[in-house]
PDB file of C-alpha atoms in Angstrom:
ATOM      1  CA  MET A   9     -26.964  -4.581   7.764  1.00  0.00           C
ATOM      2  CA  SER A  10     -30.570  -4.091   6.622  1.00  0.00           C
ATOM      3  CA  ASP A  11     -30.689  -0.830   8.605  1.00  0.00           C
ATOM      4  CA  VAL A  12     -27.963   0.799   6.491  1.00  0.00           C
ATOM      5  CA  TRP A  13     -30.028   1.602   3.420  1.00  0.00           C
ATOM      6  CA  PRO A  14     -33.004   3.184   5.232  1.00  0.00           C
ATOM      7  CA  MET A  15     -30.581   5.476   7.055  1.00  0.00           C
ATOM      8  CA  VAL A  16     -28.669   6.351   3.869  1.00  0.00           C
ATOM      9  CA  HIS A  17     -31.882   7.038   1.962  1.00  0.00           C
ATOM     10  CA  ALA A  18     -33.210   9.247   4.755  1.00  0.00           C
ATOM     11  CA  GLU A  19     -29.935  11.183   4.882  1.00  0.00           C
ATOM     12  CA  ARG A  20     -29.900  11.693   1.116  1.00  0.00           C
ATOM     13  CA  ARG A  21     -33.423  13.092   1.256  1.00  0.00           C
ATOM     14  CA  ALA A  22     -32.520  15.339   4.206  1.00  0.00           C
ATOM     15  CA  LEU A  23     -29.467  16.623   2.345  1.00  0.00           C
ATOM     16  CA  ILE A  24     -31.540  17.278  -0.769  1.00  0.00           C
ATOM     17  CA  ASP A  25     -34.031  19.245   1.325  1.00  0.00           C
ATOM     18  CA  PHE A  26     -31.188  21.272   2.826  1.00  0.00           C
ATOM     19  CA  LEU A  27     -29.513  21.949  -0.519  1.00  0.00           C
ATOM     20  CA  SER A  28     -32.853  23.064  -1.936  1.00  0.00           C
ATOM     21  CA  THR A  29     -32.595  26.091   0.374  1.00  0.00           C
ATOM     22  CA  VAL A  30     -29.063  27.026  -0.745  1.00  0.00           C
ATOM     23  CA  ASP A  31     -28.586  29.760  -3.354  1.00  0.00           C
ATOM     24  CA  GLU A  32     -26.746  28.798  -6.533  1.00  0.00           C
ATOM     25  CA  SER A  33     -23.741  30.999  -5.701  1.00  0.00           C
ATOM     26  CA  ARG A  34     -23.193  29.240  -2.376  1.00  0.00           C
ATOM     27  CA  TRP A  35     -22.834  25.872  -4.074  1.00  0.00           C
ATOM     28  CA  ASP A  36     -19.287  26.945  -4.938  1.00  0.00           C
ATOM     29  CA  THR A  37     -18.379  27.420  -1.257  1.00  0.00           C
ATOM     30  CA  PRO A  38     -15.287  25.353  -0.349  1.00  0.00           C
ATOM     31  CA  SER A  39     -16.371  22.186   1.433  1.00  0.00           C
ATOM     32  CA  LEU A  40     -14.579  20.423   4.277  1.00  0.00           C
ATOM     33  CA  CYS A  41     -13.218  17.984   1.689  1.00  0.00           C
ATOM     34  CA  PRO A  42      -9.914  19.571   0.612  1.00  0.00           C
ATOM     35  CA  GLY A  43      -9.997  20.928  -2.922  1.00  0.00           C
ATOM     36  CA  TRP A  44     -13.703  20.313  -3.429  1.00  0.00           C
ATOM     37  CA  SER A  45     -16.591  22.761  -3.327  1.00  0.00           C
ATOM     38  CA  VAL A  46     -20.078  22.010  -2.038  1.00  0.00           C
ATOM     39  CA  ARG A  47     -21.039  21.463  -5.681  1.00  0.00           C
ATOM     40  CA  ASP A  48     -18.205  18.952  -6.132  1.00  0.00           C
ATOM     41  CA  VAL A  49     -19.094  16.941  -3.026  1.00  0.00           C
ATOM     42  CA  THR A  50     -22.739  16.867  -4.074  1.00  0.00           C
ATOM     43  CA  ALA A  51     -21.685  15.634  -7.514  1.00  0.00           C
ATOM     44  CA  HIS A  52     -19.646  12.923  -5.797  1.00  0.00           C
ATOM     45  CA  GLN A  53     -22.682  11.911  -3.752  1.00  0.00           C
ATOM     46  CA  ILE A  54     -24.749  11.567  -6.913  1.00  0.00           C
ATOM     47  CA  SER A  55     -21.988   9.630  -8.649  1.00  0.00           C
ATOM     48  CA  THR A  56     -21.489   7.159  -5.814  1.00  0.00           C
ATOM     49  CA  ALA A  57     -25.245   6.608  -5.506  1.00  0.00           C
ATOM     50  CA  LYS A  58     -25.170   5.423  -9.131  1.00  0.00           C
ATOM     51  CA  THR A  59     -22.044   3.290  -8.829  1.00  0.00           C
ATOM     52  CA  THR A  60     -22.618  -0.447  -9.086  1.00  0.00           C
ATOM     53  CA  ARG A  61     -19.936  -3.054  -8.493  1.00  0.00           C
ATOM     54  CA  LEU A  62     -19.443  -3.502 -12.226  1.00  0.00           C
ATOM     55  CA  GLY A  63     -19.555   0.243 -12.785  1.00  0.00           C
ATOM     56  CA  PHE A  64     -16.827   0.718 -10.199  1.00  0.00           C
ATOM     57  CA  VAL A  65     -14.559  -1.748 -12.002  1.00  0.00           C
ATOM     58  CA  ARG A  66     -15.204  -0.057 -15.339  1.00  0.00           C
ATOM     59  CA  GLY A  67     -14.520   3.339 -13.802  1.00  0.00           C
ATOM     60  CA  MET A  68     -11.253   2.183 -12.305  1.00  0.00           C
ATOM     61  CA  ILE A  69     -10.142   0.782 -15.655  1.00  0.00           C
ATOM     62  CA  THR A  70     -10.959   4.115 -17.308  1.00  0.00           C
ATOM     63  CA  ALA A  71      -8.996   5.898 -14.557  1.00  0.00           C
ATOM     64  CA  ARG A  72      -6.090   3.458 -14.972  1.00  0.00           C
ATOM     65  CA  PHE A  73      -6.705   2.206 -11.431  1.00  0.00           C
ATOM     66  CA  ASP A  74      -6.175   5.647  -9.924  1.00  0.00           C
ATOM     67  CA  PHE A  75      -8.846   5.887  -7.193  1.00  0.00           C
ATOM     68  CA  ASP A  76      -8.618   9.683  -6.939  1.00  0.00           C
ATOM     69  CA  ARG A  77      -8.905  10.059 -10.710  1.00  0.00           C
ATOM     70  CA  ASP A  78     -11.964   7.819 -10.712  1.00  0.00           C
ATOM     71  CA  ASN A  79     -13.584  10.027  -8.072  1.00  0.00           C
ATOM     72  CA  LEU A  80     -12.777  13.144 -10.100  1.00  0.00           C
ATOM     73  CA  ASN A  81     -14.243  11.569 -13.219  1.00  0.00           C
ATOM     74  CA  GLY A  82     -17.469  10.966 -11.318  1.00  0.00           C
ATOM     75  CA  VAL A  83     -17.554  14.559 -10.080  1.00  0.00           C
ATOM     76  CA  GLU A  84     -16.993  15.904 -13.582  1.00  0.00           C
ATOM     77  CA  ARG A  85     -19.827  13.762 -14.955  1.00  0.00           C
ATOM     78  CA  GLU A  86     -22.353  14.943 -12.379  1.00  0.00           C
ATOM     79  CA  ARG A  87     -21.487  18.632 -11.959  1.00  0.00           C
ATOM     80  CA  GLY A  88     -24.139  21.037 -13.188  1.00  0.00           C
ATOM     81  CA  THR A  89     -26.412  23.795 -12.013  1.00  0.00           C
ATOM     82  CA  ALA A  90     -28.057  23.486  -8.620  1.00  0.00           C
ATOM     83  CA  ALA A  91     -31.387  22.663 -10.256  1.00  0.00           C
ATOM     84  CA  GLN A  92     -29.856  19.987 -12.472  1.00  0.00           C
ATOM     85  CA  MET A  93     -27.992  18.386  -9.607  1.00  0.00           C
ATOM     86  CA  LEU A  94     -30.957  18.428  -7.241  1.00  0.00           C
ATOM     87  CA  ALA A  95     -33.026  16.647  -9.886  1.00  0.00           C
ATOM     88  CA  ALA A  96     -30.256  14.087 -10.393  1.00  0.00           C
ATOM     89  CA  PHE A  97     -29.856  13.581  -6.641  1.00  0.00           C
ATOM     90  CA  ARG A  98     -33.594  13.069  -6.166  1.00  0.00           C
ATOM     91  CA  ALA A  99     -33.550  10.446  -8.910  1.00  0.00           C
ATOM     92  CA  VAL A 100     -31.019   8.322  -7.000  1.00  0.00           C
ATOM     93  CA  ALA A 101     -32.047   9.111  -3.421  1.00  0.00           C
ATOM     94  CA  ASP A 102     -33.418   5.614  -2.873  1.00  0.00           C
ATOM     95  CA  ALA A 103     -30.828   3.748  -4.939  1.00  0.00           C
ATOM     96  CA  THR A 104     -29.043   0.770  -3.391  1.00  0.00           C
ATOM     97  CA  ALA A 105     -26.118   0.562  -5.797  1.00  0.00           C
ATOM     98  CA  THR A 106     -22.761   0.132  -4.109  1.00  0.00           C
ATOM     99  CA  PRO A 107     -19.150  -0.433  -5.131  1.00  0.00           C
ATOM    100  CA  PRO A 108     -17.345  -3.601  -3.972  1.00  0.00           C
ATOM    101  CA  ALA A 109     -16.758  -2.425  -0.400  1.00  0.00           C
ATOM    102  CA  PRO A 110     -18.229  -3.064   3.071  1.00  0.00           C
ATOM    103  CA  LEU A 111     -21.791  -1.790   3.221  1.00  0.00           C
ATOM    104  CA  ASP A 112     -20.949   0.452   6.171  1.00  0.00           C
ATOM    105  CA  THR A 113     -18.880   2.558   3.767  1.00  0.00           C
ATOM    106  CA  ARG A 114     -22.261   3.948   2.706  1.00  0.00           C
ATOM    107  CA  LEU A 115     -22.647   5.292   6.249  1.00  0.00           C
ATOM    108  CA  VAL A 116     -19.230   6.946   6.067  1.00  0.00           C
ATOM    109  CA  GLU A 117     -20.106   8.491   2.702  1.00  0.00           C
ATOM    110  CA  ALA A 118     -23.459   9.780   3.901  1.00  0.00           C
ATOM    111  CA  ILE A 119     -22.285  11.228   7.210  1.00  0.00           C
ATOM    112  CA  VAL A 120     -18.821  12.585   6.437  1.00  0.00           C
ATOM    113  CA  HIS A 121     -19.785  14.054   3.077  1.00  0.00           C
ATOM    114  CA  GLY A 122     -23.018  15.335   4.574  1.00  0.00           C
ATOM    115  CA  GLU A 123     -20.932  17.389   6.996  1.00  0.00           C
ATOM    116  CA  ASP A 124     -18.504  18.354   4.219  1.00  0.00           C
ATOM    117  CA  ILE A 125     -21.462  20.099   2.626  1.00  0.00           C
ATOM    118  CA  ARG A 126     -23.429  21.380   5.607  1.00  0.00           C
ATOM    119  CA  ARG A 127     -20.803  22.823   7.934  1.00  0.00           C
ATOM    120  CA  PRO A 128     -19.307  25.401   5.552  1.00  0.00           C
ATOM    121  CA  LEU A 129     -22.888  26.546   4.946  1.00  0.00           C
ATOM    122  CA  GLY A 130     -23.563  26.995   8.652  1.00  0.00           C
ATOM    123  CA  ALA A 131     -25.466  23.792   9.377  1.00  0.00           C
ATOM    124  CA  ILE A 132     -24.881  20.446  11.092  1.00  0.00           C
ATOM    125  CA  GLY A 133     -26.629  17.210  10.189  1.00  0.00           C
ATOM    126  CA  ASP A 134     -28.674  15.031  12.513  1.00  0.00           C
ATOM    127  CA  TYR A 135     -27.573  11.400  12.247  1.00  0.00           C
ATOM    128  CA  PRO A 136     -28.566   8.294  14.219  1.00  0.00           C
ATOM    129  CA  LEU A 137     -25.866   7.685  16.804  1.00  0.00           C
ATOM    130  CA  TRP A 138     -25.597   3.993  15.901  1.00  0.00           C
ATOM    131  CA  ALA A 139     -24.750   4.984  12.320  1.00  0.00           C
ATOM    132  CA  VAL A 140     -22.025   7.398  13.409  1.00  0.00           C
ATOM    133  CA  ILE A 141     -20.538   4.729  15.696  1.00  0.00           C
ATOM    134  CA  ARG A 142     -20.462   2.151  12.915  1.00  0.00           C
ATOM    135  CA  ALA A 143     -18.960   4.628  10.480  1.00  0.00           C
ATOM    136  CA  LEU A 144     -16.248   5.500  13.000  1.00  0.00           C
ATOM    137  CA  ARG A 145     -15.462   1.857  13.732  1.00  0.00           C
ATOM    138  CA  LEU A 146     -15.098   1.169  10.010  1.00  0.00           C
ATOM    139  CA  GLN A 147     -12.825   4.176   9.497  1.00  0.00           C
ATOM    140  CA  ALA A 148     -10.675   3.064  12.429  1.00  0.00           C
ATOM    141  CA  ARG A 149     -10.178  -0.373  10.832  1.00  0.00           C
ATOM    142  CA  THR A 150      -9.594   0.865   7.279  1.00  0.00           C
ATOM    143  CA  SER A 151      -6.180   1.826   5.928  1.00  0.00           C
ATOM    144  CA  THR A 152      -5.540   5.484   5.221  1.00  0.00           C
ATOM    145  CA  ALA A 153      -4.580   4.403   1.698  1.00  0.00           C
ATOM    146  CA  MET A 154      -8.236   3.452   1.213  1.00  0.00           C
ATOM    147  CA  GLY A 155      -9.640   6.604   2.786  1.00  0.00           C
ATOM    148  CA  GLY A 156      -9.731   5.246   6.333  1.00  0.00           C
ATOM    149  CA  ALA A 157      -7.933   6.204   9.527  1.00  0.00           C
ATOM    150  CA  LYS A 158      -6.139   3.078  10.748  1.00  0.00           C
ATOM    151  CA  GLN A 159      -2.617   4.496  10.623  1.00  0.00           C
ATOM    152  CA  HIS A 160      -3.751   7.798  12.142  1.00  0.00           C
ATOM    153  CA  LEU A 161      -4.939   5.969  15.249  1.00  0.00           C
ATOM    154  CA  THR A 162      -1.908   3.845  16.122  1.00  0.00           C
ATOM    155  CA  GLY A 163      -1.144   4.366  19.818  1.00  0.00           C
ATOM    156  CA  LEU A 164      -4.295   6.402  20.411  1.00  0.00           C
ATOM    157  CA  ARG A 165      -7.488   5.648  22.321  1.00  0.00           C
ATOM    158  CA  LEU A 166     -10.736   7.179  21.106  1.00  0.00           C
ATOM    159  CA  VAL A 167     -13.353   7.799  23.792  1.00  0.00           C
ATOM    160  CA  ALA A 168     -16.794   9.121  22.892  1.00  0.00           C
ATOM    161  CA  ASP A 169     -18.552  11.226  25.507  1.00  0.00           C
ATOM    162  CA  ASP A 170     -22.014  10.784  23.999  1.00  0.00           C
ATOM    163  CA  SER A 171     -21.929   7.006  23.485  1.00  0.00           C
ATOM    164  CA  ASP A 172     -20.210   3.929  24.874  1.00  0.00           C
ATOM    165  CA  LEU A 173     -17.638   3.845  22.081  1.00  0.00           C
ATOM    166  CA  VAL A 174     -14.040   3.243  23.137  1.00  0.00           C
ATOM    167  CA  PHE A 175     -11.511   2.246  20.482  1.00  0.00           C
ATOM    168  CA  GLY A 176      -7.792   1.525  20.669  1.00  0.00           C
ATOM    169  CA  ASP A 177      -5.106   1.834  23.312  1.00  0.00           C
ATOM    170  CA  GLY A 178      -2.811   4.694  24.200  1.00  0.00           C
ATOM    171  CA  ALA A 179      -3.103   8.435  24.643  1.00  0.00           C
ATOM    172  CA  GLU A 180      -6.734   9.494  24.845  1.00  0.00           C
ATOM    173  CA  VAL A 181      -8.687  11.571  22.353  1.00  0.00           C
ATOM    174  CA  ALA A 182     -12.204  12.341  23.566  1.00  0.00           C
ATOM    175  CA  GLY A 183     -15.296  14.081  22.280  1.00  0.00           C
ATOM    176  CA  HIS A 184     -18.633  13.542  20.586  1.00  0.00           C
ATOM    177  CA  THR A 185     -18.760  10.548  18.261  1.00  0.00           C
ATOM    178  CA  LEU A 186     -19.458  12.719  15.209  1.00  0.00           C
ATOM    179  CA  ALA A 187     -16.485  14.973  15.951  1.00  0.00           C
ATOM    180  CA  LEU A 188     -14.247  11.920  16.351  1.00  0.00           C
ATOM    181  CA  LEU A 189     -15.456  10.524  13.022  1.00  0.00           C
ATOM    182  CA  LEU A 190     -14.843  13.786  11.200  1.00  0.00           C
ATOM    183  CA  ALA A 191     -11.428  14.324  12.766  1.00  0.00           C
ATOM    184  CA  VAL A 192     -10.080  10.860  11.982  1.00  0.00           C
ATOM    185  CA  SER A 193     -11.467  11.280   8.457  1.00  0.00           C
ATOM    186  CA  GLY A 194      -9.222  14.305   7.978  1.00  0.00           C
ATOM    187  CA  ARG A 195     -11.737  17.077   8.632  1.00  0.00           C
ATOM    188  CA  THR A 196      -9.466  19.203  10.793  1.00  0.00           C
ATOM    189  CA  ILE A 197     -12.240  21.622  11.748  1.00  0.00           C
ATOM    190  CA  ALA A 198     -13.536  18.951  14.148  1.00  0.00           C
ATOM    191  CA  LEU A 199     -10.262  18.792  16.092  1.00  0.00           C
ATOM    192  CA  ALA A 200     -11.328  21.901  18.015  1.00  0.00           C
ATOM    193  CA  GLU A 201     -14.222  19.880  19.456  1.00  0.00           C
ATOM    194  CA  LEU A 202     -11.915  17.216  20.935  1.00  0.00           C
ATOM    195  CA  THR A 203      -9.761  16.971  24.062  1.00  0.00           C
ATOM    196  CA  GLY A 204      -7.201  14.617  25.562  1.00  0.00           C
ATOM    197  CA  SER A 205      -3.513  13.856  25.825  1.00  0.00           C
ATOM    198  CA  GLY A 206      -3.475  12.309  22.340  1.00  0.00           C
ATOM    199  CA  LEU A 207      -5.100  15.236  20.566  1.00  0.00           C
ATOM    200  CA  ALA A 208      -1.859  16.925  19.535  1.00  0.00           C
ATOM    201  CA  GLU A 209      -0.597  13.702  17.958  1.00  0.00           C
ATOM    202  CA  LEU A 210      -3.855  13.089  16.101  1.00  0.00           C
ATOM    203  CA  SER A 211      -3.836  16.701  14.904  1.00  0.00           C
ATOM    204  CA  SER A 212      -0.315  16.257  13.575  1.00  0.00           C
ATOM    205  CA  ARG A 213      -1.202  13.061  11.755  1.00  0.00           C
ATOM    206  CA  VAL A 214      -4.384  14.218  10.062  1.00  0.00           C
ATOM    207  CA  GLY A 215      -2.805  17.565   9.242  1.00  0.00           C
ATOM    208  CA  ARG A 216      -0.103  15.799   7.213  1.00  0.00           C
ATOM    209  CA  GLN A 217      -2.434  13.733   5.051  1.00  0.00           C
TER     210      GLN A 217
END
């Protein structure tokens, strides 16, 4: 797992560099994360980079154990002007704080939220394929109640056409590993990049979440 943090740190710095080129007004562009703007997702990235195991517990107590409320509280704390948020993001770019969750959740956060921000602004991130594969495998094993995709994938077989990843049994859904990760994570824009006999079923499932 020692390769997780170098990748996450590199992605944070790459995202900071990208956001440094984005005009203030475009920070309010709707992201791929439903209900959140680019500014909101960036605030979430800053918040999670600061979140320790103890801090997560305290936050959940404050939010009365409502995970979504805890996330919103973090966004509200970190929202600001582009300049303020870039400075805050730079300050935590190399942080290794993490909530009490599998370390590969940091890969999911970095990659999926990186695309939440970049794609509406006309860009696509460049991620190590091994990291995307591990993020996808974790999402496939994690309950949808915890932000994963396990229930979405029942009876479906994911097949990546740019790696050796094959996951599950049933009707096939095929495409690039990154598109598969985004689609199973509820980013419906990526469904257009996929093919297969199971695509309609996956589309129906993620569209209902």
